[in-house]
mmCIF file of C-alpha atoms in Angstrom:
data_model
loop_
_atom_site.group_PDB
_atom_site.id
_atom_site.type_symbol
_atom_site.label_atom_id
_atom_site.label_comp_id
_atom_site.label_asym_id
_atom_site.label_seq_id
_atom_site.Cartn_x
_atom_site.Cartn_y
_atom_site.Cartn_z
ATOM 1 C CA UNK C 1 0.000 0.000 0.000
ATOM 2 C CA UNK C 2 2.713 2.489 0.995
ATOM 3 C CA UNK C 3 4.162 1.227 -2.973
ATOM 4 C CA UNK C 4 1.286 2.567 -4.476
ATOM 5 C CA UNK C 5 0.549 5.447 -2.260
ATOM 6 C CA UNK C 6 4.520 6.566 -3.167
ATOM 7 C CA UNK C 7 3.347 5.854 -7.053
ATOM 8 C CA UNK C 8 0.525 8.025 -7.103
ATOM 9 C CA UNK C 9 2.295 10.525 -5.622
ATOM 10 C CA UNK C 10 5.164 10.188 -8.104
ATOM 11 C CA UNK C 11 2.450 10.273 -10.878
ATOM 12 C CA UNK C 12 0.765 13.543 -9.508
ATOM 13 C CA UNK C 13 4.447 15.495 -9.104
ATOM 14 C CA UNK C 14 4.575 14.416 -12.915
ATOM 15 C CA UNK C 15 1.354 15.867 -13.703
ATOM 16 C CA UNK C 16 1.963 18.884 -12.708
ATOM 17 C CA UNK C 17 5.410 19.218 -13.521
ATOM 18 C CA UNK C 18 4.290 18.638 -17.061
ATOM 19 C CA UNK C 19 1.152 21.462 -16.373
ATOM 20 C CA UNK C 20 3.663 23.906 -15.381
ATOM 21 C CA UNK C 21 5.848 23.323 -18.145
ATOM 22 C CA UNK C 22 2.759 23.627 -20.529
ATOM 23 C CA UNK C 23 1.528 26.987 -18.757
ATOM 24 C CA UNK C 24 5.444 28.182 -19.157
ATOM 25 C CA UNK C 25 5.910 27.315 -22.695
ATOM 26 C CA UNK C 26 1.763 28.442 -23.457
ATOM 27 C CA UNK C 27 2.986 32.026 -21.506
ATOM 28 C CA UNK C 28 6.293 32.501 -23.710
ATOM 29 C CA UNK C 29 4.174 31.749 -26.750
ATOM 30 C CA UNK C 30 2.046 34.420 -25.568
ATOM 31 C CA UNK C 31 4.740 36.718 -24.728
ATOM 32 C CA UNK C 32 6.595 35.620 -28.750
ATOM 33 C CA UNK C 33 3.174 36.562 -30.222
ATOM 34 C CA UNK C 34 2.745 39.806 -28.244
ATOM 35 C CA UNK C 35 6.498 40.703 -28.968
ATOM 36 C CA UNK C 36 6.117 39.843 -32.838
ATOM 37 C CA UNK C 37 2.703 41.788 -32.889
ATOM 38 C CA UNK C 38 4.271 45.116 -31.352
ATOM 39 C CA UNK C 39 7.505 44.488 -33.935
ATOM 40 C CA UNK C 40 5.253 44.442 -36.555
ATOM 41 C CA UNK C 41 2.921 47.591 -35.477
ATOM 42 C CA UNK C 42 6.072 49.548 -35.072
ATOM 43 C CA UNK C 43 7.627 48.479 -38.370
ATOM 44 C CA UNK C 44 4.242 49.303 -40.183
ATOM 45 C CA UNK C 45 4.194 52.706 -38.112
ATOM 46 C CA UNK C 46 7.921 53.297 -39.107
ATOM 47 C CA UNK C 47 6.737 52.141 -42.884
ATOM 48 C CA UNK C 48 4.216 54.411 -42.982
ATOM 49 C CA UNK C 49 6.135 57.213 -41.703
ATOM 50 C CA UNK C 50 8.945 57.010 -43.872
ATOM 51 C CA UNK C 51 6.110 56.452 -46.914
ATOM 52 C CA UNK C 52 4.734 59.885 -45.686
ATOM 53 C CA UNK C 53 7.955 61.365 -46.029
ATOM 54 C CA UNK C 54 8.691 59.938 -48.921
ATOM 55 C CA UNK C 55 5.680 61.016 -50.451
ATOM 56 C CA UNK C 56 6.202 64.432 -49.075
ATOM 57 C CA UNK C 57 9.626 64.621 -50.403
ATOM 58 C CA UNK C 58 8.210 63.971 -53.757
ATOM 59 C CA UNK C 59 5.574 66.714 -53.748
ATOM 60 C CA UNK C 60 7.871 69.407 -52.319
ATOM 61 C CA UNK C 61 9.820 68.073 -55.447
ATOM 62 C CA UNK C 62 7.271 68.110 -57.889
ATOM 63 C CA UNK C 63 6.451 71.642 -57.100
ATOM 64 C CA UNK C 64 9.719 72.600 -57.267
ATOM 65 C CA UNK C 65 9.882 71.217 -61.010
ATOM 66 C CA UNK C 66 6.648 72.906 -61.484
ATOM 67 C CA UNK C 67 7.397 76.468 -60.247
ATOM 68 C CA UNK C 68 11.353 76.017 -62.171
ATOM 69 C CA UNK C 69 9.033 74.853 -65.506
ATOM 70 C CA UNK C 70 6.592 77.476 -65.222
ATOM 71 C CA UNK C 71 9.830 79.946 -64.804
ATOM 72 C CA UNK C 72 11.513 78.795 -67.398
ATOM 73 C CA UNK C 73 8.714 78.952 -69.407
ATOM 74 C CA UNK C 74 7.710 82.928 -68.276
ATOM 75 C CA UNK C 75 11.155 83.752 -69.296
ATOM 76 C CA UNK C 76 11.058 81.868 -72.500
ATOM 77 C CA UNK C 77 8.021 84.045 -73.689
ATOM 78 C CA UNK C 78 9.477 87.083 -72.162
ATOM 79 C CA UNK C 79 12.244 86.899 -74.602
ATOM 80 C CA UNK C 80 10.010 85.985 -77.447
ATOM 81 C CA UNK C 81 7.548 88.876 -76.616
ATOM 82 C CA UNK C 82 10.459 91.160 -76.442
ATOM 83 C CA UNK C 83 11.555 89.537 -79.535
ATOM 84 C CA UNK C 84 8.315 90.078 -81.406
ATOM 85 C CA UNK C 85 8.429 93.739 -79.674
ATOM 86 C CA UNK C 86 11.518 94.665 -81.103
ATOM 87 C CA UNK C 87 10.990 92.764 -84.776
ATOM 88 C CA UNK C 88 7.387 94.396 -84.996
ATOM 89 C CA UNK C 89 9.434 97.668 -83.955
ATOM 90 C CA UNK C 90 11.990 97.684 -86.814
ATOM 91 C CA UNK C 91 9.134 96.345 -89.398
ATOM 92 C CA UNK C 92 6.966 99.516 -88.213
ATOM 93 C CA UNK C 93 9.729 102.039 -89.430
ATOM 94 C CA UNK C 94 8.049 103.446 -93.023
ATOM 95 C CA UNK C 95 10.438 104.268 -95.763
ATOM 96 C CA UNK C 96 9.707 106.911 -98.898
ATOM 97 C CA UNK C 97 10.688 106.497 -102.425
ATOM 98 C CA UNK C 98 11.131 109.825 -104.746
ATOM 99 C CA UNK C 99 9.730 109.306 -108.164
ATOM 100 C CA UNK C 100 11.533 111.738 -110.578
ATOM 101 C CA UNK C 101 9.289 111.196 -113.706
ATOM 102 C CA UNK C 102 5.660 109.447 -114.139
ATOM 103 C CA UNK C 103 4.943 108.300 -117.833
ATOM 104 C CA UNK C 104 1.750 110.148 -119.327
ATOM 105 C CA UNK C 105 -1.497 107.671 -118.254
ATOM 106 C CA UNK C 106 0.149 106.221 -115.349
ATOM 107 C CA UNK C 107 -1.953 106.119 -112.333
ATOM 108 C CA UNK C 108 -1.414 104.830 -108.738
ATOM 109 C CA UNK C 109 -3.325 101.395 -109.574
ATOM 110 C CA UNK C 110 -0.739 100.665 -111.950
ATOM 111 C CA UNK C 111 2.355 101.982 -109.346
ATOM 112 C CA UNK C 112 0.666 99.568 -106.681
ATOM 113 C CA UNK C 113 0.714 96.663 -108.972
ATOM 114 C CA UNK C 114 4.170 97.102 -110.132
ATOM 115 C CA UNK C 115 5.988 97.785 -106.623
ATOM 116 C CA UNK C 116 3.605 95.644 -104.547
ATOM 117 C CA UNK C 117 5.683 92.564 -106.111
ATOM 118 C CA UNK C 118 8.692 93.543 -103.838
ATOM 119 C CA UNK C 119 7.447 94.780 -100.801
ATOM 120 C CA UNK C 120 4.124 95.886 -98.846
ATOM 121 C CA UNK C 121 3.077 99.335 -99.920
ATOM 122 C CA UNK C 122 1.529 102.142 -97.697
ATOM 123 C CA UNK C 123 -0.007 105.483 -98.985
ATOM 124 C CA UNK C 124 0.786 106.903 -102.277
ATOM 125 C CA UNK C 125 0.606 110.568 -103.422
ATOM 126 C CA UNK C 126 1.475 111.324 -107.777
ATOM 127 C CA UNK C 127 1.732 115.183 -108.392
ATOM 128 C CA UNK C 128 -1.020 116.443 -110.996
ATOM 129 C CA UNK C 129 0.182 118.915 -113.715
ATOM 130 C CA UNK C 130 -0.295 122.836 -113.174
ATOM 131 C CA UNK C 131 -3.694 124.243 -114.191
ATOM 132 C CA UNK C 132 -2.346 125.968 -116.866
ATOM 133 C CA UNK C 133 -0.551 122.955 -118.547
ATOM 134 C CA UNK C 134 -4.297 121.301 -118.100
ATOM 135 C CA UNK C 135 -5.844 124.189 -119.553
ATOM 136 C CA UNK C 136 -3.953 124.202 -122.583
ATOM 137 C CA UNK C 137 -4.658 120.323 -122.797
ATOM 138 C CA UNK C 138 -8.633 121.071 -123.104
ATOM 139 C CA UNK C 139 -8.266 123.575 -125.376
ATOM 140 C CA UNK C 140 -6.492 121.150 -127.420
ATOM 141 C CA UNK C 141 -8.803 118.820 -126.588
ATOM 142 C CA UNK C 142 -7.319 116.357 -124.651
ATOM 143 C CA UNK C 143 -8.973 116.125 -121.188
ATOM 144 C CA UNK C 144 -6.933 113.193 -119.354
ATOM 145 C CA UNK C 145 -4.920 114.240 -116.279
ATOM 146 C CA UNK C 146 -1.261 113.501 -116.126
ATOM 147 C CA UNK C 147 0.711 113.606 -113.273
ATOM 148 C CA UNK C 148 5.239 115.018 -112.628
ATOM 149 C CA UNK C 149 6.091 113.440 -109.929
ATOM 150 C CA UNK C 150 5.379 110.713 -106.795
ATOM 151 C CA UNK C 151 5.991 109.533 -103.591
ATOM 152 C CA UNK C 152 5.482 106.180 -102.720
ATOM 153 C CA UNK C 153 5.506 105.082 -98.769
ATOM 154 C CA UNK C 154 6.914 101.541 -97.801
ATOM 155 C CA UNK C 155 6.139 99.618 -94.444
ATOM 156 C CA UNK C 156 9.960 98.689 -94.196
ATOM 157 C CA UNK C 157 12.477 101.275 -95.156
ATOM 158 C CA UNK C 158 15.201 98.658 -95.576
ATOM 159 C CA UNK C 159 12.552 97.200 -98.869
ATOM 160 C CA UNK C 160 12.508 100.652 -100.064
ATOM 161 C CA UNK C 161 16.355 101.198 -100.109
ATOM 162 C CA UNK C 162 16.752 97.445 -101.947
ATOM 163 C CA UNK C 163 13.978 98.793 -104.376
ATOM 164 C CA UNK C 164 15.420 101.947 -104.918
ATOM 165 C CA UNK C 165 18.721 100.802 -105.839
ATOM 166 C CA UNK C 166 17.940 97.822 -107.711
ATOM 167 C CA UNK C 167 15.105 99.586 -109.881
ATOM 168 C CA UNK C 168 16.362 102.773 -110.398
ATOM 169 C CA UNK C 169 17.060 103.188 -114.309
ATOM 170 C CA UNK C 170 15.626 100.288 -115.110
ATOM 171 C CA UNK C 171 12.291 99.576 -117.564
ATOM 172 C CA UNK C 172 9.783 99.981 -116.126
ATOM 173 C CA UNK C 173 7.867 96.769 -117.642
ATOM 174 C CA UNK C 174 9.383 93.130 -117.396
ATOM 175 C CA UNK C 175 7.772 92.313 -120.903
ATOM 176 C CA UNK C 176 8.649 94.045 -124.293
ATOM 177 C CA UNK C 177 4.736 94.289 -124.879
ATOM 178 C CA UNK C 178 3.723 95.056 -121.424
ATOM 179 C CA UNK C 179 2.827 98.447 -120.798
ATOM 180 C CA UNK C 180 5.257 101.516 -120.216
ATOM 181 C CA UNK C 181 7.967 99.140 -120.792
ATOM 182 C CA UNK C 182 10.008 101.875 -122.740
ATOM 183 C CA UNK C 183 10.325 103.899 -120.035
ATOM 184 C CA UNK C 184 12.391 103.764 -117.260
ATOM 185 C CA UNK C 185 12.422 104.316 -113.303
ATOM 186 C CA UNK C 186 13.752 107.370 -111.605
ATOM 187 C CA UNK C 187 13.617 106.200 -108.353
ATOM 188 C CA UNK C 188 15.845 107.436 -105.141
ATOM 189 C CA UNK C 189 15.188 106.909 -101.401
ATOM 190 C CA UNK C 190 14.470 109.717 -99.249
ATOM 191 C CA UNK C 191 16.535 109.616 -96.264
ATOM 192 C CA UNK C 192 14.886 110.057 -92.668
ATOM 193 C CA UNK C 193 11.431 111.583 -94.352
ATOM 194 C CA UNK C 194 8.206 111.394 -93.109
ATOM 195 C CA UNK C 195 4.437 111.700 -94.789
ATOM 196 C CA UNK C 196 4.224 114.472 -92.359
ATOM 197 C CA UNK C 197 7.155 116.873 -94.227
ATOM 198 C CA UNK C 198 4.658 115.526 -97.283
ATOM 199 C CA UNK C 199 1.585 116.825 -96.087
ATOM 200 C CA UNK C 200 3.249 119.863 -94.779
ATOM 201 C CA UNK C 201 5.077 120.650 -98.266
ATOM 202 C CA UNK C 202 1.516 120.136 -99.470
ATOM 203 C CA UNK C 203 -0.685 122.129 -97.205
ATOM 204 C CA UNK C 204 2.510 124.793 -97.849
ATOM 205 C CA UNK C 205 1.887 125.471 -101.470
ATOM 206 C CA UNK C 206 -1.750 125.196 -100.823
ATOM 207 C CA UNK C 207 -1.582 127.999 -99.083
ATOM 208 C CA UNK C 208 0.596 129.816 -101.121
ATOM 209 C CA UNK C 209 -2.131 129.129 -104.151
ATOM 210 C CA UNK C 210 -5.044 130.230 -102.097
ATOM 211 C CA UNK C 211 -2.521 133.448 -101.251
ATOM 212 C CA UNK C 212 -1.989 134.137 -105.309
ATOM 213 C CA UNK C 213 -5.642 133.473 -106.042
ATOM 214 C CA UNK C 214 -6.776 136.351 -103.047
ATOM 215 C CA UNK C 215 -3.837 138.796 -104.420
ATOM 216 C CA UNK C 216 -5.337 138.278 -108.298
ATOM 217 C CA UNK C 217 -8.967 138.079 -107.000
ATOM 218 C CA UNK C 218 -8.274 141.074 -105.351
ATOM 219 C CA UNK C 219 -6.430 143.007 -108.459
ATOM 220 C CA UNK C 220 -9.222 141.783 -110.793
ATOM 221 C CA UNK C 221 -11.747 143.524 -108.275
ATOM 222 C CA UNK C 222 -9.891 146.912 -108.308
ATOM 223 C CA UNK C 223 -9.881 146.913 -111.608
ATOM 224 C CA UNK C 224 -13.242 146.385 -112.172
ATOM 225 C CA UNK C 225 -13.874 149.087 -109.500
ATOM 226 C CA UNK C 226 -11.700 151.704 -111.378
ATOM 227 C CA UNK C 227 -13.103 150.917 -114.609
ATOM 228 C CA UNK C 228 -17.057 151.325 -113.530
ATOM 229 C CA UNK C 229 -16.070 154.337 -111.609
ATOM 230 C CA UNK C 230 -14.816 155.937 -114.742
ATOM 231 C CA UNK C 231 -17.484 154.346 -116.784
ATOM 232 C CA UNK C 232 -19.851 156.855 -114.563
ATOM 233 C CA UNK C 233 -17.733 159.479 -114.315
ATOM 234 C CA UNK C 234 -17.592 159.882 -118.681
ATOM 235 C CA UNK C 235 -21.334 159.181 -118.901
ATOM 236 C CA UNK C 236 -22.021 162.220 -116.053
ATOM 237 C CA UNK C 237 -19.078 164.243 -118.192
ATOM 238 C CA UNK C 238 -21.807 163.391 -121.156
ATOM 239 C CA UNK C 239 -24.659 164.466 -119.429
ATOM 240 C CA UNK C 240 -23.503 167.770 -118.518
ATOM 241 C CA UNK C 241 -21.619 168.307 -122.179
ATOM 242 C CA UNK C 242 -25.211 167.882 -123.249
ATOM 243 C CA UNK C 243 -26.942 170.294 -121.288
ATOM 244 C CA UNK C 244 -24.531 172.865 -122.119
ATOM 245 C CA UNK C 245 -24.996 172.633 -125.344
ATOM 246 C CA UNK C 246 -28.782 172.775 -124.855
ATOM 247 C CA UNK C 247 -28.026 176.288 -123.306
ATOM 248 C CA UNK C 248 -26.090 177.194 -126.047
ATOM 249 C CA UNK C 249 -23.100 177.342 -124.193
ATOM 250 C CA UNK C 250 -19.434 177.078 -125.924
ATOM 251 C CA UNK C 251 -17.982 173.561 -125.055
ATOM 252 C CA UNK C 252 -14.278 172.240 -125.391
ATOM 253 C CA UNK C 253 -13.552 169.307 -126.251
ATOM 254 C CA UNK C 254 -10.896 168.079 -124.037
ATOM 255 C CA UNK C 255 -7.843 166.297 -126.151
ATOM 256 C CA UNK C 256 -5.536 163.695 -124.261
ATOM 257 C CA UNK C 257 -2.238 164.431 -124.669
ATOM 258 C CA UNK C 258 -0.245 161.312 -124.886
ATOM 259 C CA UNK C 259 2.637 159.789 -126.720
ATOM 260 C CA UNK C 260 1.828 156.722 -128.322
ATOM 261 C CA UNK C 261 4.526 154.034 -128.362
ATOM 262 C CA UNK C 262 6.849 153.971 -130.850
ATOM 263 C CA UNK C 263 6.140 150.676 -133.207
ATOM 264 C CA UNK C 264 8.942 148.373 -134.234
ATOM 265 C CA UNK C 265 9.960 149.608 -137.703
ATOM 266 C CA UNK C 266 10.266 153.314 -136.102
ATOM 267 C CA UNK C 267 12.804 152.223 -133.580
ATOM 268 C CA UNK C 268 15.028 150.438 -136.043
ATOM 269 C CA UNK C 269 15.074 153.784 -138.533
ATOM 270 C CA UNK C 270 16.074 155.601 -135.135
ATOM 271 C CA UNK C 271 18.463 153.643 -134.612
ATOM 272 C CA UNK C 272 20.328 153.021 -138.273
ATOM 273 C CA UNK C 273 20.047 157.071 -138.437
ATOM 274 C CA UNK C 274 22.015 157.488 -135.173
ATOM 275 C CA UNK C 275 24.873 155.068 -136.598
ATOM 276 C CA UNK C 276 24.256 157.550 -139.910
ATOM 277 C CA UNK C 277 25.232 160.411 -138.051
ATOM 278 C CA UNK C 278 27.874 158.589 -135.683
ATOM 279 C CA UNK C 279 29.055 157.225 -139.301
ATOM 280 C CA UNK C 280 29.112 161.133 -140.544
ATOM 281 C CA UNK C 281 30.831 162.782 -137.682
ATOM 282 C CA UNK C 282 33.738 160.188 -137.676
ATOM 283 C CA UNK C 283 34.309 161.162 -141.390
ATOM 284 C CA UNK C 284 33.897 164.892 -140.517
ATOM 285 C CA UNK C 285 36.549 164.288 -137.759
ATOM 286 C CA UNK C 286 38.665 162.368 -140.268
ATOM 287 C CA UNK C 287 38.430 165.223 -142.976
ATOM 288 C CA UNK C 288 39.481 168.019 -140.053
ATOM 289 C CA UNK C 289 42.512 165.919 -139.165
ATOM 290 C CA UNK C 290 43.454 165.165 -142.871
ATOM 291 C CA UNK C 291 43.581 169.228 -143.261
ATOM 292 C CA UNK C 292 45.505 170.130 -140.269
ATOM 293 C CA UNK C 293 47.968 167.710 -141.321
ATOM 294 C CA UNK C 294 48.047 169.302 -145.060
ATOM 295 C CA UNK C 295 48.941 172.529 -143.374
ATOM 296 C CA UNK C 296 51.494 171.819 -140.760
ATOM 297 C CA UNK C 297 52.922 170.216 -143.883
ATOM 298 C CA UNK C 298 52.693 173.635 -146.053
ATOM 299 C CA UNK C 299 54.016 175.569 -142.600
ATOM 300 C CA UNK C 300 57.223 173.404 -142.883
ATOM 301 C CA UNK C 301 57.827 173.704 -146.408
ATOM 302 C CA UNK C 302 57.659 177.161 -146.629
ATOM 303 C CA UNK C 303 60.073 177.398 -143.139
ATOM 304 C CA UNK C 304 62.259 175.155 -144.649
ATOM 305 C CA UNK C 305 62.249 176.635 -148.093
ATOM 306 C CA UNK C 306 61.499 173.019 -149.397
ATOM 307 C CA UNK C 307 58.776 171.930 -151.721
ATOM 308 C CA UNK C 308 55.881 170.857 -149.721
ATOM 309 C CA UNK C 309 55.568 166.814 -150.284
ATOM 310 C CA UNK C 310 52.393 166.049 -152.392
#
């Protein structure tokens, strides 16, 4: 009995020897499990954080490649707009061409159409003939309008200084039948003028016509103002002349004393009888000498009792 007893108690020391070891090796489990957990919640944490930063790092620098892009591409159309600025600035500058001679029916449509080929052309301005040149043209019966000269205005004064010298003297048509291609171009670029010094040329003589047409308009009307006031003045001369007679009064007839000019073919006798008597007075001269000679010549012939030379 005490065999057994001792058995049993051997078999429970076992038993829970083997429950402790259990509930040891169950309890580090645990505490492996709860370690592991915790290693992986702070390397997820840690993950996370450095995928924040990460992600951080790469926005701060996609903006900065955004804001050095949209930079680089403020200055880029800086310099273009400059650029443009200063290009559009030199096109702007206008350049003037002289024309020295303008073939009879030439017109501006025609000067567009042959300079337009070479460059873009502004305002033109051709010189009409004088009014008196025109009115000699209707009263022979031509009524057309020709023109002297011509300015011609380019948008870029470096075309009109190429045109200039590369047309001047040149025919003025390409073809041999094309029209005014026997005459020529008398071309020549007008440095540093304007259309104002133009206009102001033009508005100059303007003036200075409207200035001759008051002086003659005023003439003509003093004129007309003398010649009615002596118009009245004979016919009240008339009237009285008249009554006088009426009365039987003596009237005298006033006479004008005037010279009238001398006509051509008296001047010219005038003046061959003034070379007649300049003619007869050198002679009479000549004949005077020729006898003071002959008697200084007697003189010595008789005081030198020597016969006087004939």
């Amino acid at each position: 009995m005490r065999r057994f007893a001792h058995v049993k108690q051997m078999e429970r020391r076992e038993e829970d020897e083997d429950t402790k070891a259990i509930a040891q090796s169950e309890d580090e489990e645990e505490q492996d499990y709860d370690d592991e957990e915790e290693k992986r919640e702070d390397g997820d944490d840690d993950e996370e954080e450095e995928e924040e930063e990460g992600a951080a790092a790469d926005k701060r620098d996609d903006k900065d490649k955004d804001v050095s892009d949209k930079d680089a591409a403020e200055v880029k159309e800086k310099k273009k707009k400059k650029i443009k600025n200063v290009f559009q600035d030199r096109k702007c500058v206008p350049g003037i061409i002289y024309l020295g001679h303008i073939p009879p029916r030439f017109r501006p449509k025609h000067l567009r159409n042959l300079l337009s080929v070479y460059g873009e052309i502004g305002r033109i301005f051709l010189q009409p003939e004088d009014r008196q040149v025109r009115k000699r043209k209707k009263k022979a019966g031509l009524r057309r309008c020709d023109f002297t000269e011509g300015w011609v205005e380019f948008r870029d004064k470096r075309v009109a200084k190429k045109v200039a010298a590369s047309l001047h003297n040149t025919p003025m048509g390409t073809r041999k039948r094309q029209r005014f291609s026997s005459d020529l171009w008398c071309m020549k670029y007008l440095h540093r003028f304007q259309w104002i010094h133009l206009s102001e040329r033009l508005a100059y003589e303007q003036t200075v016509l409207n200035q001759r047409l008051r002086t003659e308009v005023s003439q003509a009307k003093r004129e007309t103002n003398f010649y009615l006031n002596n118009v009245e003045k004979s016919a009240h001369l008339d009237k009285l002349r008249k009554k006088r007679q009426r009365d039987g009064e003596q009237v005298e007839e006033k006479t004008w004393d005037f010279t009238q000019r001398q006509t051509e073919e008296e001047i010219q006798m005038k003046k061959k009888k003034k070379k007649d008597s300049v003619s007869q007075k050198h002679l009479e001269k000549a004949h005077l000498m020729e006898q003071k000679s002959q008697s200084n010549v007697s003189l010595l012939a008789k005081i030198f009792n020597s016969k006087p030379s004939q």
